[in-house]
Structure formats: structure tokens, C-alpha cells
């Protein structure tokens, strides 16, 4: 039994991060023979990619995936802590699983991901959800085979969560969700400690993967025919700082570009570490896509300071203007409304920045206090109804600009990576270089290739197009 602890999670030691190669012990190989697993993922792309590794591990143990929870012998929830509603969804799911387990006592249930790193969540599981078989955290994904094995002989709730990040584990098995686009981690953890955010506690200190390991992974993806990679990290712009004296994200992107993978994206960028060199590199390489996700969070300097974001609206604008010099760039953002003490005036500053930046799209959230974060200790007198009303006003403005940016695309031709069949009957869907969702009629054979599409209709969240022969 190993439970999380926030004091330990906060520590940023200078200890060298070890890198080790994953190896599956033979005794785990047949654990999943004739057994089915159901995996539910919450949260960000990093969690989605962790789930691809978890599936890889389960497939190596000969488990088969099912998409109906009732058919599963093993249910795994890969959870997210970012906001209260992510929490509630996972606990709601545990409630449903409890009923299932009553009629199916051999069912094995496990929880992992960011919620497992929360002290309060572990206490709640120990109190109310003792039917869970085991819990493991973000720092020991590779313990899954061991925990499943131990569960064969010991059915009591087992909690194995480490607060301090461990080694970087290379060569974990992976079952990717797409055959055409792939996520590649380049940096783990986060050292920014924005005052509202739980991620620095759930994901540990910032650790870059070695460039050789990243490039090796991408070269093998090119070899397998992948068309697009997304380089992942909570703050990709900090890439290399913990590892190299003179090698940053811009340098990595140049080397990734040389692999000739047709499309390269990178998320998420913190405005603080965005270098001029990075802007030049995006301009100079066709396969580094002209798309940047640049979270602003608030347009009020007072609130930005309380958030610990380390930039002002003026410095954000300066960076934003430089980015707009990249031809046809698309810029998206994240915004939080209702941070403790946010006044109407602060909120109007945020709307001002949205009017200035005219984002291609934005993810907008109501502030959600997270356990143990500095912001959760701030006084917050704004009623929820006021925060909700601000969110509506913000969304109206954001949607207006999304629609405007989409309307500008009408009658133009864009390259689209075709990803699959659309929810709209008889249509396929794919994304442009600038990450716009396009639906269009074409033969299924085109799935996985990059085609030219002319835009014929524009809405706020998607566009319709027609294939250009
Ligand atoms: N590393 C990224 C963000 C990761 S979390 C960055 O710094 O930009 C994704 C988004 O969730 C954040 O950009 C923020 O807008 C939102 N978020 C994070 N913590 C939150 C909280 N406590 N309440 C509401 N939204 C939050
Ligand atoms: Fe959270 Fe800030 Fe780190 Fe993003 S940069 S993950 S918002 S602490
Ligand atoms: Fe959620 Fe953890 Fe990602 S808190 S947003 S799953 S890093």
C-alpha cells in the first residue's frame, strides 16, 4: 500500500531522471487469456495517450478490448482531476460499476490517472468504494501487469500511488487509436504551478524525453505510414530545458520535420516559453503546421498575476502579433471565468482580449477549486449564477469569431487528412492543417490520405466541403 502525499508531490528535486526500457515479465503474458477489458479515459491528450499505452500493455497480456462495460472481466478508469465535473463523472461511473460487481463478483476494477494522485480521492475510495481492486498513479503506469497478477491472490483493495515522479519508461507497448495520426510525448510533468491547477501535483516535475528516443519513435511511425504526429506535453515550449544546454523545442521540431512526416503539431504552448526561434521554424517548414494553441486564461493583469501565469496582457499581445505574422496561422486558446475575486471589470478585460485576438476557437471553463492548490484558499464571493452568465457572454463572443474565421475559408481549397466516416451520414471527416473539422462526401478508400477539399459551408464548429478531383 502506497498512498499519495502533496508535500512530496510538490518537491522539485535536482536528482537526475533515470531512463529505463520496459520489459514485460513472462509470468504476466497470459494473464488476459480469454479475458476482456473495458477502458474508459477522461481528460487531456496526455491521458488519452497513456490509455494507448495501457491498452498496449493489456494486449501484450492477451486481453481483448470490449466497448460494452457489461461484457468486461476487467474495468479500468483512467481519470482526470482538472475540474470538479471530471471528478464527478468518474465517481458516477464507479457507482454504476458497483452495481455491476454485485451481480458479477469476479469482475476486477481498477482506477488510475490523475485522480489517483489526489489525497482526498484515495480517502474516498478507501471509505466508499472498497470494491475497487486496485489503484495506481500516473508515475507507475507500467505496474499494471504486476498489480493484475497480485490481484489473483489478494483481492483486498490495493493502492500503489507514488507522489514523486519516477523514471522515464521507454518502449512501453502501445495500441494506438488511429493508424494515421499519433501522439508522441516529448515532456512529462509541469513546473509552472499556476495557482488554480492541480497538474504539477498529479504529474510531477518537468522531465523531457531524450531527443534520440523521440526521433526513433517518430521514424518508426513514418515507416508505418503515419501522416501526422502531435508532440505532447503540458508545456511543450519548455522542452529540453531540464536536459540540454542548447537544444529547445524549435531544434527538436527541425529534426522531426526532417523525418518527412507530412504533418507535425505540438500542444500545449505556455506563452512564457515561446521563443522567436520557434516562430521562425514554424514559418520555414511546411510540415510544421501553422496551428498554435496558446492558452490566455484571463485578459486581466490582476487576475493573471493571481493565477501565477507570468505574463501580462501586453506581453501576450506582443507574442500574439508575432504569431499572426505566420501565414494563415490558426490560434486557439483556453479561458477560465470566475477565478476567485474576478470582477466584472476583470471579465471585461478578458472580453477585450478575445476581441483583439479573434481566436479561431477557444475552450472556456468556469473556475473549479482544486484540492491543495493555492487558489482554492482564496476568498471567492462571486455567485455561481454570475460566473455562468459570464461564461455565456464569453461563449457568444468566442463563437462569433470562430464562425467569422470559418466563413473566411468559404470557396477556398485546403488539404485535409481524412480520418474516418463522419457522424453525418454518407460523409467522411478530417482536419485541415489549421485543425478545422471538415465534413465532405468521398469514397471510404480515401481514409488515411491527405486530399484537397473546397469549402462550401461554414458553421461555428465545423465546415462542409467537397472533394477537389
Ligand atoms: N498546460 C496547459 C493547460 C492544461 S489544463 C496550459 O498551461 O496552458 C487545460 C485547461 O484547463 C487550462 O488551460 C485551463 O484553462 C483549464 N483549467 C485548469 N485548471 C482549472 C481549474 N482549476 N478550473 C477551471 N479550469 C481549469
Ligand atoms: Fe497547469 Fe499551468 Fe502547468 Fe498548464 S502550465 S499544466 S495550467 S500549472
Ligand atoms: Fe486531466 Fe491530468 Fe490531463 S488532470 S487534463 S488528465 S494531466
mmCIF file of N, CA and C and ligand atoms in Angstrom, residues 44 46 81-84 190 192 194-199 233-236 267-271 293-297 307 309 311 333-337 339 363-370 373 375, ligand 1:
data_model
loop_
_atom_site.group_PDB
_atom_site.id
_atom_site.type_symbol
_atom_site.label_atom_id
_atom_site.label_comp_id
_atom_site.label_asym_id
_atom_site.label_seq_id
_atom_site.Cartn_x
_atom_site.Cartn_y
_atom_site.Cartn_z
ATOM 1 N N UNK A 44 -7.174 14.924 -20.772
ATOM 2 C CA UNK A 44 -6.475 15.540 -21.911
ATOM 3 C C UNK A 44 -5.805 14.515 -22.814
ATOM 4 N N UNK A 46 -2.776 13.846 -23.069
ATOM 5 C CA UNK A 46 -1.759 13.047 -22.380
ATOM 6 C C UNK A 46 -2.371 11.807 -21.754
ATOM 7 N N UNK A 81 -8.271 15.059 -13.100
ATOM 8 C CA UNK A 81 -8.607 15.867 -11.909
ATOM 9 C C UNK A 81 -8.821 17.330 -12.224
ATOM 10 N N UNK A 82 -8.778 17.735 -13.478
ATOM 11 C CA UNK A 82 -8.627 19.143 -13.799
ATOM 12 C C UNK A 82 -9.772 20.020 -13.275
ATOM 13 N N UNK A 83 -10.992 19.486 -13.340
ATOM 14 C CA UNK A 83 -12.144 20.240 -12.826
ATOM 15 C C UNK A 83 -13.082 19.281 -12.091
ATOM 16 N N UNK A 84 -13.971 19.864 -11.290
ATOM 17 C CA UNK A 84 -14.875 19.049 -10.478
ATOM 18 C C UNK A 84 -15.705 18.086 -11.346
ATOM 19 N N UNK A 190 4.923 19.167 -15.070
ATOM 20 C CA UNK A 190 4.824 20.615 -15.240
ATOM 21 C C UNK A 190 5.399 21.298 -13.999
ATOM 22 N N UNK A 192 5.168 24.768 -13.689
ATOM 23 C CA UNK A 192 4.671 26.142 -13.700
ATOM 24 C C UNK A 192 3.865 26.504 -12.451
ATOM 25 N N UNK A 194 0.728 27.096 -11.857
ATOM 26 C CA UNK A 194 -0.349 28.096 -11.928
ATOM 27 C C UNK A 194 -1.221 27.827 -10.691
ATOM 28 N N UNK A 195 -1.689 28.900 -10.048
ATOM 29 C CA UNK A 195 -2.238 28.703 -8.692
ATOM 30 C C UNK A 195 -3.551 27.904 -8.655
ATOM 31 N N UNK A 196 -4.235 27.834 -9.812
ATOM 32 C CA UNK A 196 -5.526 27.117 -9.848
ATOM 33 C C UNK A 196 -5.374 25.653 -10.231
ATOM 34 N N UNK A 197 -4.170 25.245 -10.620
ATOM 35 C CA UNK A 197 -4.044 23.992 -11.378
ATOM 36 C C UNK A 197 -3.460 22.849 -10.554
ATOM 37 N N UNK A 198 -4.017 21.685 -10.747
ATOM 38 C CA UNK A 198 -3.601 20.525 -9.960
ATOM 39 C C UNK A 198 -2.510 19.702 -10.667
ATOM 40 N N UNK A 199 -2.319 19.987 -11.961
ATOM 41 C CA UNK A 199 -1.416 19.132 -12.766
ATOM 42 C C UNK A 199 0.009 19.010 -12.202
ATOM 43 N N UNK A 233 2.860 17.610 -24.404
ATOM 44 C CA UNK A 233 3.381 17.973 -23.091
ATOM 45 C C UNK A 233 2.473 19.018 -22.480
ATOM 46 N N UNK A 234 2.471 19.160 -21.146
ATOM 47 C CA UNK A 234 1.667 20.222 -20.524
ATOM 48 C C UNK A 234 2.202 21.584 -20.909
ATOM 49 N N UNK A 235 3.498 21.620 -21.206
ATOM 50 C CA UNK A 235 4.110 22.864 -21.659
ATOM 51 C C UNK A 235 5.255 22.487 -22.582
ATOM 52 N N UNK A 236 4.930 22.241 -23.847
ATOM 53 C CA UNK A 236 5.950 21.727 -24.787
ATOM 54 C C UNK A 236 7.069 22.741 -25.031
ATOM 55 N N UNK A 267 1.303 20.434 -28.773
ATOM 56 C CA UNK A 267 0.429 21.050 -27.763
ATOM 57 C C UNK A 267 0.894 20.619 -26.380
ATOM 58 N N UNK A 268 0.766 21.484 -25.380
ATOM 59 C CA UNK A 268 0.244 22.826 -25.326
ATOM 60 C C UNK A 268 1.397 23.809 -25.133
ATOM 61 N N UNK A 269 1.234 25.006 -25.663
ATOM 62 C CA UNK A 269 2.269 26.027 -25.531
ATOM 63 C C UNK A 269 1.907 26.978 -24.402
ATOM 64 N N UNK A 270 2.828 27.193 -23.495
ATOM 65 C CA UNK A 270 2.642 28.250 -22.486
ATOM 66 C C UNK A 270 3.277 29.523 -23.058
ATOM 67 N N UNK A 271 2.566 30.650 -23.022
ATOM 68 C CA UNK A 271 3.112 31.874 -23.630
ATOM 69 C C UNK A 271 4.503 32.252 -23.089
ATOM 70 N N UNK A 293 -1.888 26.420 -30.144
ATOM 71 C CA UNK A 293 -2.831 26.545 -29.032
ATOM 72 C C UNK A 293 -2.115 27.330 -27.937
ATOM 73 N N UNK A 294 -2.614 28.524 -27.651
ATOM 74 C CA UNK A 294 -1.906 29.455 -26.768
ATOM 75 C C UNK A 294 -2.845 29.932 -25.646
ATOM 76 N N UNK A 295 -2.986 29.120 -24.584
ATOM 77 C CA UNK A 295 -3.935 29.485 -23.531
ATOM 78 C C UNK A 295 -3.658 30.854 -22.921
ATOM 79 N N UNK A 296 -4.693 31.673 -22.840
ATOM 80 C CA UNK A 296 -4.543 33.003 -22.232
ATOM 81 C C UNK A 296 -5.062 33.006 -20.788
ATOM 82 N N UNK A 297 -6.088 32.237 -20.525
ATOM 83 C CA UNK A 297 -6.735 32.059 -19.201
ATOM 84 C C UNK A 297 -7.519 33.289 -18.750
ATOM 85 N N UNK A 307 -3.211 34.256 -10.803
ATOM 86 C CA UNK A 307 -3.135 32.901 -11.368
ATOM 87 C C UNK A 307 -1.688 32.398 -11.438
ATOM 88 N N UNK A 309 0.488 33.261 -13.807
ATOM 89 C CA UNK A 309 0.754 32.893 -15.207
ATOM 90 C C UNK A 309 2.053 33.497 -15.768
ATOM 91 N N UNK A 311 2.814 36.254 -17.287
ATOM 92 C CA UNK A 311 2.800 37.175 -18.424
ATOM 93 C C UNK A 311 1.690 38.192 -18.177
ATOM 94 N N UNK A 333 -7.284 28.976 -27.933
ATOM 95 C CA UNK A 333 -6.904 29.312 -26.556
ATOM 96 C C UNK A 333 -7.774 28.595 -25.533
ATOM 97 N N UNK A 334 -7.392 28.738 -24.257
ATOM 98 C CA UNK A 334 -8.208 28.298 -23.121
ATOM 99 C C UNK A 334 -8.469 29.521 -22.245
ATOM 100 N N UNK A 335 -9.691 29.624 -21.739
ATOM 101 C CA UNK A 335 -10.042 30.762 -20.877
ATOM 102 C C UNK A 335 -10.810 30.262 -19.649
ATOM 103 N N UNK A 336 -10.434 30.788 -18.492
ATOM 104 C CA UNK A 336 -11.168 30.465 -17.250
ATOM 105 C C UNK A 336 -11.951 31.704 -16.819
ATOM 106 N N UNK A 337 -13.250 31.552 -16.547
ATOM 107 C CA UNK A 337 -14.001 32.674 -15.962
ATOM 108 C C UNK A 337 -14.308 32.354 -14.502
ATOM 109 N N UNK A 339 -12.508 33.151 -11.776
ATOM 110 C CA UNK A 339 -11.403 32.927 -10.839
ATOM 111 C C UNK A 339 -11.719 33.721 -9.561
ATOM 112 N N UNK A 363 -11.467 26.981 -25.763
ATOM 113 C CA UNK A 363 -12.096 26.161 -24.727
ATOM 114 C C UNK A 363 -12.302 27.067 -23.525
ATOM 115 N N UNK A 364 -13.545 27.118 -23.032
ATOM 116 C CA UNK A 364 -13.845 28.048 -21.950
ATOM 117 C C UNK A 364 -14.366 27.268 -20.741
ATOM 118 N N UNK A 365 -13.931 27.683 -19.565
ATOM 119 C CA UNK A 365 -14.284 26.938 -18.354
ATOM 120 C C UNK A 365 -14.661 27.880 -17.222
ATOM 121 N N UNK A 366 -15.552 27.391 -16.350
ATOM 122 C CA UNK A 366 -15.765 28.094 -15.078
ATOM 123 C C UNK A 366 -14.709 27.571 -14.105
ATOM 124 N N UNK A 367 -14.074 28.469 -13.385
ATOM 125 C CA UNK A 367 -13.050 28.091 -12.414
ATOM 126 C C UNK A 367 -13.582 27.037 -11.450
ATOM 127 N N UNK A 368 -12.769 26.033 -11.238
ATOM 128 C CA UNK A 368 -13.167 24.963 -10.329
ATOM 129 C C UNK A 368 -12.068 24.800 -9.273
ATOM 130 N N UNK A 369 -12.398 25.030 -7.992
ATOM 131 C CA UNK A 369 -11.346 24.928 -6.978
ATOM 132 C C UNK A 369 -10.811 23.500 -6.866
ATOM 133 N N UNK A 370 -9.499 23.348 -6.902
ATOM 134 C CA UNK A 370 -8.907 22.014 -6.805
ATOM 135 C C UNK A 370 -8.180 21.838 -5.480
ATOM 136 N N UNK A 373 -4.591 23.346 -4.012
ATOM 137 C CA UNK A 373 -3.963 24.392 -4.829
ATOM 138 C C UNK A 373 -4.059 25.740 -4.103
ATOM 139 N N UNK A 375 -4.952 28.670 -5.142
ATOM 140 C CA UNK A 375 -6.169 29.436 -5.459
ATOM 141 C C UNK A 375 -7.369 28.949 -4.652
HETATM 142 N N1 LIG B 1 -0.749 23.108 -19.649
HETATM 143 C C1 LIG B 1 -1.783 23.807 -20.273
HETATM 144 C C2 LIG B 1 -3.148 23.535 -19.731
HETATM 145 C C3 LIG B 1 -3.571 22.207 -19.271
HETATM 146 S S1 LIG B 1 -5.114 22.092 -18.474
HETATM 147 C C4 LIG B 1 -1.514 25.299 -20.156
HETATM 148 O O1 LIG B 1 -0.903 25.758 -19.228
HETATM 149 O O2 LIG B 1 -1.979 26.032 -20.964
HETATM 150 C C5 LIG B 1 -6.233 22.663 -19.722
HETATM 151 C C6 LIG B 1 -7.007 23.849 -19.329
HETATM 152 O O3 LIG B 1 -7.862 23.571 -18.244
HETATM 153 C C7 LIG B 1 -6.198 25.036 -18.850
HETATM 154 O O4 LIG B 1 -5.621 25.752 -19.894
HETATM 155 C C8 LIG B 1 -7.214 25.825 -18.084
HETATM 156 O O5 LIG B 1 -7.890 26.726 -18.920
HETATM 157 C C9 LIG B 1 -8.186 24.766 -17.602
HETATM 158 N N2 LIG B 1 -8.061 24.576 -16.149
HETATM 159 C C10 LIG B 1 -7.000 24.126 -15.457
HETATM 160 N N3 LIG B 1 -7.265 24.124 -14.134
HETATM 161 C C11 LIG B 1 -8.529 24.588 -13.991
HETATM 162 C C12 LIG B 1 -9.384 24.837 -12.869
HETATM 163 N N4 LIG B 1 -8.973 24.625 -11.630
HETATM 164 N N5 LIG B 1 -10.638 25.319 -13.109
HETATM 165 C C13 LIG B 1 -11.057 25.551 -14.360
HETATM 166 N N6 LIG B 1 -10.302 25.340 -15.452
HETATM 167 C C14 LIG B 1 -9.048 24.868 -15.273
#
